[in-house]
Amino acid sequence: MTSISAASINTYQSPLQKLQNELLSEVNSGAISSSDKDALSAALTDIDSAMQASRTSDQASGTRPSPDGLKSKIDDLIAGEVSSGKLTSDQATELQGIFKAAFANGPGGAGGPGGAGGPPPGGPKQFLQSLQESLSASSSTSYGATGTSSSSSSSFSALLIDYQS
């Protein structure tokens, strides 16, 4: 029987959890003063609530904001925390640093959106070429780039859809 250690399991963290963990890490390292921790934590919670409300309305309307749009929205929310008196401008700068550090590799962690489960290295064309070669090697029928069989005994065609949101 095989045992799985907890260290090998990739657990999902919500954006707020990632940000709170980054905040704690920076407080523990001394990069952020422990006296700023409560204000920054409260601001993270406020920003997360606003982003969730925005996400809900985006999903209802079928739109998906661009990464630049999200960054702009977060910057506006941080500025709102400063103008409401919840954060100082120095704390706002620290908070922006927390966002940058927490999402340095994209929303999914290592490798950007989706994390390690992202697209294979080399892009879609290299993946398709590799797939075509492996299918040709494992089968007596080879397939061309159009998805048609090169075997004369039968004719197959396939439709490849390149969907990007």
PDB file of N, CA and C in Angstrom, residues 52-100:
ATOM      1  N   GLN A  52     -14.756  39.841  -4.361  1.00  0.00           N
ATOM      2  CA  GLN A  52     -15.744  38.767  -4.501  1.00  0.00           C
ATOM      3  C   GLN A  52     -17.049  39.314  -5.067  1.00  0.00           C
ATOM      4  N   ALA A  53     -17.470  40.485  -4.597  1.00  0.00           N
ATOM      5  CA  ALA A  53     -18.690  41.101  -5.125  1.00  0.00           C
ATOM      6  C   ALA A  53     -18.516  41.427  -6.602  1.00  0.00           C
ATOM      7  N   SER A  54     -17.345  41.928  -6.950  1.00  0.00           N
ATOM      8  CA  SER A  54     -17.052  42.253  -8.345  1.00  0.00           C
ATOM      9  C   SER A  54     -17.032  40.988  -9.202  1.00  0.00           C
ATOM     10  N   ARG A  55     -16.437  39.913  -8.670  1.00  0.00           N
ATOM     11  CA  ARG A  55     -16.366  38.643  -9.391  1.00  0.00           C
ATOM     12  C   ARG A  55     -17.764  38.103  -9.651  1.00  0.00           C
ATOM     13  N   THR A  56     -18.649  38.224  -8.649  1.00  0.00           N
ATOM     14  CA  THR A  56     -20.017  37.749  -8.798  1.00  0.00           C
ATOM     15  C   THR A  56     -20.735  38.502  -9.907  1.00  0.00           C
ATOM     16  N   SER A  57     -20.566  39.825  -9.945  1.00  0.00           N
ATOM     17  CA  SER A  57     -21.224  40.603 -11.000  1.00  0.00           C
ATOM     18  C   SER A  57     -20.597  40.327 -12.362  1.00  0.00           C
ATOM     19  N   ASP A  58     -19.282  40.085 -12.405  1.00  0.00           N
ATOM     20  CA  ASP A  58     -18.625  39.736 -13.674  1.00  0.00           C
ATOM     21  C   ASP A  58     -19.147  38.401 -14.202  1.00  0.00           C
ATOM     22  N   GLN A  59     -19.312  37.426 -13.303  1.00  0.00           N
ATOM     23  CA  GLN A  59     -19.821  36.120 -13.721  1.00  0.00           C
ATOM     24  C   GLN A  59     -21.252  36.232 -14.207  1.00  0.00           C
ATOM     25  N   ALA A  60     -22.053  37.053 -13.539  1.00  0.00           N
ATOM     26  CA  ALA A  60     -23.448  37.221 -13.945  1.00  0.00           C
ATOM     27  C   ALA A  60     -23.548  37.857 -15.329  1.00  0.00           C
ATOM     28  N   SER A  61     -22.617  38.768 -15.623  1.00  0.00           N
ATOM     29  CA  SER A  61     -22.660  39.446 -16.931  1.00  0.00           C
ATOM     30  C   SER A  61     -21.853  38.695 -17.983  1.00  0.00           C
ATOM     31  N   GLY A  62     -21.127  37.653 -17.570  1.00  0.00           N
ATOM     32  CA  GLY A  62     -20.360  36.862 -18.520  1.00  0.00           C
ATOM     33  C   GLY A  62     -19.054  37.509 -18.955  1.00  0.00           C
ATOM     34  N   THR A  63     -18.568  38.474 -18.183  1.00  0.00           N
ATOM     35  CA  THR A  63     -17.313  39.130 -18.530  1.00  0.00           C
ATOM     36  C   THR A  63     -16.195  38.616 -17.644  1.00  0.00           C
ATOM     37  N   ARG A  64     -14.983  38.771 -18.149  1.00  0.00           N
ATOM     38  CA  ARG A  64     -13.812  38.366 -17.370  1.00  0.00           C
ATOM     39  C   ARG A  64     -12.796  39.498 -17.471  1.00  0.00           C
ATOM     40  N   PRO A  65     -12.461  40.110 -16.328  1.00  0.00           N
ATOM     41  CA  PRO A  65     -11.540  41.242 -16.370  1.00  0.00           C
ATOM     42  C   PRO A  65     -10.133  40.814 -16.759  1.00  0.00           C
ATOM     43  N   SER A  66      -9.429  41.716 -17.402  1.00  0.00           N
ATOM     44  CA  SER A  66      -8.041  41.454 -17.785  1.00  0.00           C
ATOM     45  C   SER A  66      -7.156  41.548 -16.551  1.00  0.00           C
ATOM     46  N   PRO A  67      -5.947  40.976 -16.601  1.00  0.00           N
ATOM     47  CA  PRO A  67      -5.020  41.115 -15.469  1.00  0.00           C
ATOM     48  C   PRO A  67      -4.743  42.585 -15.135  1.00  0.00           C
ATOM     49  N   ASP A  68      -4.608  43.431 -16.173  1.00  0.00           N
ATOM     50  CA  ASP A  68      -4.396  44.860 -15.921  1.00  0.00           C
ATOM     51  C   ASP A  68      -5.620  45.488 -15.255  1.00  0.00           C
ATOM     52  N   GLY A  69      -6.802  45.040 -15.660  1.00  0.00           N
ATOM     53  CA  GLY A  69      -8.032  45.538 -15.058  1.00  0.00           C
ATOM     54  C   GLY A  69      -8.130  45.158 -13.591  1.00  0.00           C
ATOM     55  N   LEU A  70      -7.718  43.926 -13.272  1.00  0.00           N
ATOM     56  CA  LEU A  70      -7.728  43.476 -11.876  1.00  0.00           C
ATOM     57  C   LEU A  70      -6.733  44.277 -11.041  1.00  0.00           C
ATOM     58  N   LYS A  71      -5.531  44.492 -11.588  1.00  0.00           N
ATOM     59  CA  LYS A  71      -4.517  45.261 -10.861  1.00  0.00           C
ATOM     60  C   LYS A  71      -5.019  46.672 -10.606  1.00  0.00           C
ATOM     61  N   SER A  72      -5.642  47.272 -11.607  1.00  0.00           N
ATOM     62  CA  SER A  72      -6.176  48.621 -11.454  1.00  0.00           C
ATOM     63  C   SER A  72      -7.273  48.663 -10.390  1.00  0.00           C
ATOM     64  N   LYS A  73      -8.129  47.634 -10.402  1.00  0.00           N
ATOM     65  CA  LYS A  73      -9.216  47.565  -9.421  1.00  0.00           C
ATOM     66  C   LYS A  73      -8.650  47.427  -8.006  1.00  0.00           C
ATOM     67  N   ILE A  74      -7.630  46.585  -7.848  1.00  0.00           N
ATOM     68  CA  ILE A  74      -7.009  46.395  -6.534  1.00  0.00           C
ATOM     69  C   ILE A  74      -6.339  47.691  -6.079  1.00  0.00           C
ATOM     70  N   ASP A  75      -5.626  48.368  -6.996  1.00  0.00           N
ATOM     71  CA  ASP A  75      -4.991  49.646  -6.657  1.00  0.00           C
ATOM     72  C   ASP A  75      -6.034  50.669  -6.213  1.00  0.00           C
ATOM     73  N   ASP A  76      -7.188  50.685  -6.902  1.00  0.00           N
ATOM     74  CA  ASP A  76      -8.266  51.602  -6.522  1.00  0.00           C
ATOM     75  C   ASP A  76      -8.814  51.265  -5.139  1.00  0.00           C
ATOM     76  N   LEU A  77      -8.957  49.974  -4.849  1.00  0.00           N
ATOM     77  CA  LEU A  77      -9.466  49.557  -3.535  1.00  0.00           C
ATOM     78  C   LEU A  77      -8.477  49.919  -2.428  1.00  0.00           C
ATOM     79  N   ILE A  78      -7.183  49.760  -2.710  1.00  0.00           N
ATOM     80  CA  ILE A  78      -6.166  50.143  -1.720  1.00  0.00           C
ATOM     81  C   ILE A  78      -6.218  51.656  -1.492  1.00  0.00           C
ATOM     82  N   ALA A  79      -6.355  52.418  -2.575  1.00  0.00           N
ATOM     83  CA  ALA A  79      -6.475  53.882  -2.448  1.00  0.00           C
ATOM     84  C   ALA A  79      -7.711  54.254  -1.643  1.00  0.00           C
ATOM     85  N   GLY A  80      -8.785  53.488  -1.818  1.00  0.00           N
ATOM     86  CA  GLY A  80     -10.003  53.719  -1.043  1.00  0.00           C
ATOM     87  C   GLY A  80      -9.799  53.476   0.446  1.00  0.00           C
ATOM     88  N   GLU A  81      -8.990  52.489   0.771  1.00  0.00           N
ATOM     89  CA  GLU A  81      -8.669  52.213   2.179  1.00  0.00           C
ATOM     90  C   GLU A  81      -7.878  53.384   2.783  1.00  0.00           C
ATOM     91  N   VAL A  82      -7.011  54.005   1.975  1.00  0.00           N
ATOM     92  CA  VAL A  82      -6.241  55.162   2.440  1.00  0.00           C
ATOM     93  C   VAL A  82      -7.162  56.367   2.616  1.00  0.00           C
ATOM     94  N   SER A  83      -8.011  56.615   1.614  1.00  0.00           N
ATOM     95  CA  SER A  83      -8.882  57.801   1.695  1.00  0.00           C
ATOM     96  C   SER A  83      -9.923  57.685   2.806  1.00  0.00           C
ATOM     97  N   SER A  84     -10.283  56.445   3.176  1.00  0.00           N
ATOM     98  CA  SER A  84     -11.239  56.269   4.276  1.00  0.00           C
ATOM     99  C   SER A  84     -10.557  56.335   5.638  1.00  0.00           C
ATOM    100  N   GLY A  85      -9.222  56.430   5.639  1.00  0.00           N
ATOM    101  CA  GLY A  85      -8.487  56.539   6.893  1.00  0.00           C
ATOM    102  C   GLY A  85      -8.132  55.214   7.539  1.00  0.00           C
ATOM    103  N   LYS A  86      -8.425  54.104   6.858  1.00  0.00           N
ATOM    104  CA  LYS A  86      -8.115  52.786   7.424  1.00  0.00           C
ATOM    105  C   LYS A  86      -6.642  52.439   7.286  1.00  0.00           C
ATOM    106  N   LEU A  87      -5.977  53.010   6.271  1.00  0.00           N
ATOM    107  CA  LEU A  87      -4.553  52.764   6.054  1.00  0.00           C
ATOM    108  C   LEU A  87      -3.813  54.077   5.845  1.00  0.00           C
ATOM    109  N   THR A  88      -2.547  54.079   6.214  1.00  0.00           N
ATOM    110  CA  THR A  88      -1.682  55.213   5.880  1.00  0.00           C
ATOM    111  C   THR A  88      -1.112  54.945   4.485  1.00  0.00           C
ATOM    112  N   SER A  89      -0.492  55.953   3.887  1.00  0.00           N
ATOM    113  CA  SER A  89       0.079  55.735   2.557  1.00  0.00           C
ATOM    114  C   SER A  89       1.236  54.735   2.620  1.00  0.00           C
ATOM    115  N   ASP A  90       1.981  54.728   3.727  1.00  0.00           N
ATOM    116  CA  ASP A  90       3.057  53.740   3.881  1.00  0.00           C
ATOM    117  C   ASP A  90       2.482  52.322   3.964  1.00  0.00           C
ATOM    118  N   GLN A  91       1.376  52.168   4.686  1.00  0.00           N
ATOM    119  CA  GLN A  91       0.736  50.859   4.789  1.00  0.00           C
ATOM    120  C   GLN A  91       0.188  50.428   3.427  1.00  0.00           C
ATOM    121  N   ALA A  92      -0.307  51.387   2.649  1.00  0.00           N
ATOM    122  CA  ALA A  92      -0.807  51.067   1.311  1.00  0.00           C
ATOM    123  C   ALA A  92       0.324  50.531   0.436  1.00  0.00           C
ATOM    124  N   THR A  93       1.494  51.128   0.556  1.00  0.00           N
ATOM    125  CA  THR A  93       2.664  50.650  -0.194  1.00  0.00           C
ATOM    126  C   THR A  93       3.035  49.239   0.244  1.00  0.00           C
ATOM    127  N   GLU A  94       2.991  49.000   1.556  1.00  0.00           N
ATOM    128  CA  GLU A  94       3.266  47.652   2.069  1.00  0.00           C
ATOM    129  C   GLU A  94       2.240  46.652   1.529  1.00  0.00           C
ATOM    130  N   LEU A  95       0.980  47.074   1.481  1.00  0.00           N
ATOM    131  CA  LEU A  95      -0.080  46.194   1.006  1.00  0.00           C
ATOM    132  C   LEU A  95       0.109  45.859  -0.474  1.00  0.00           C
ATOM    133  N   GLN A  96       0.525  46.836  -1.260  1.00  0.00           N
ATOM    134  CA  GLN A  96       0.801  46.560  -2.677  1.00  0.00           C
ATOM    135  C   GLN A  96       1.938  45.553  -2.809  1.00  0.00           C
ATOM    136  N   GLY A  97       2.933  45.664  -1.942  1.00  0.00           N
ATOM    137  CA  GLY A  97       4.035  44.701  -1.938  1.00  0.00           C
ATOM    138  C   GLY A  97       3.562  43.301  -1.596  1.00  0.00           C
ATOM    139  N   ILE A  98       2.601  43.207  -0.678  1.00  0.00           N
ATOM    140  CA  ILE A  98       2.039  41.909  -0.300  1.00  0.00           C
ATOM    141  C   ILE A  98       1.340  41.278  -1.499  1.00  0.00           C
ATOM    142  N   PHE A  99       0.564  42.077  -2.232  1.00  0.00           N
ATOM    143  CA  PHE A  99      -0.119  41.566  -3.426  1.00  0.00           C
ATOM    144  C   PHE A  99       0.898  41.071  -4.457  1.00  0.00           C
ATOM    145  N   LYS A 100       1.951  41.866  -4.682  1.00  0.00           N
ATOM    146  CA  LYS A 100       2.964  41.474  -5.669  1.00  0.00           C
ATOM    147  C   LYS A 100       3.650  40.183  -5.265  1.00  0.00           C
TER     148      LYS A 100
END
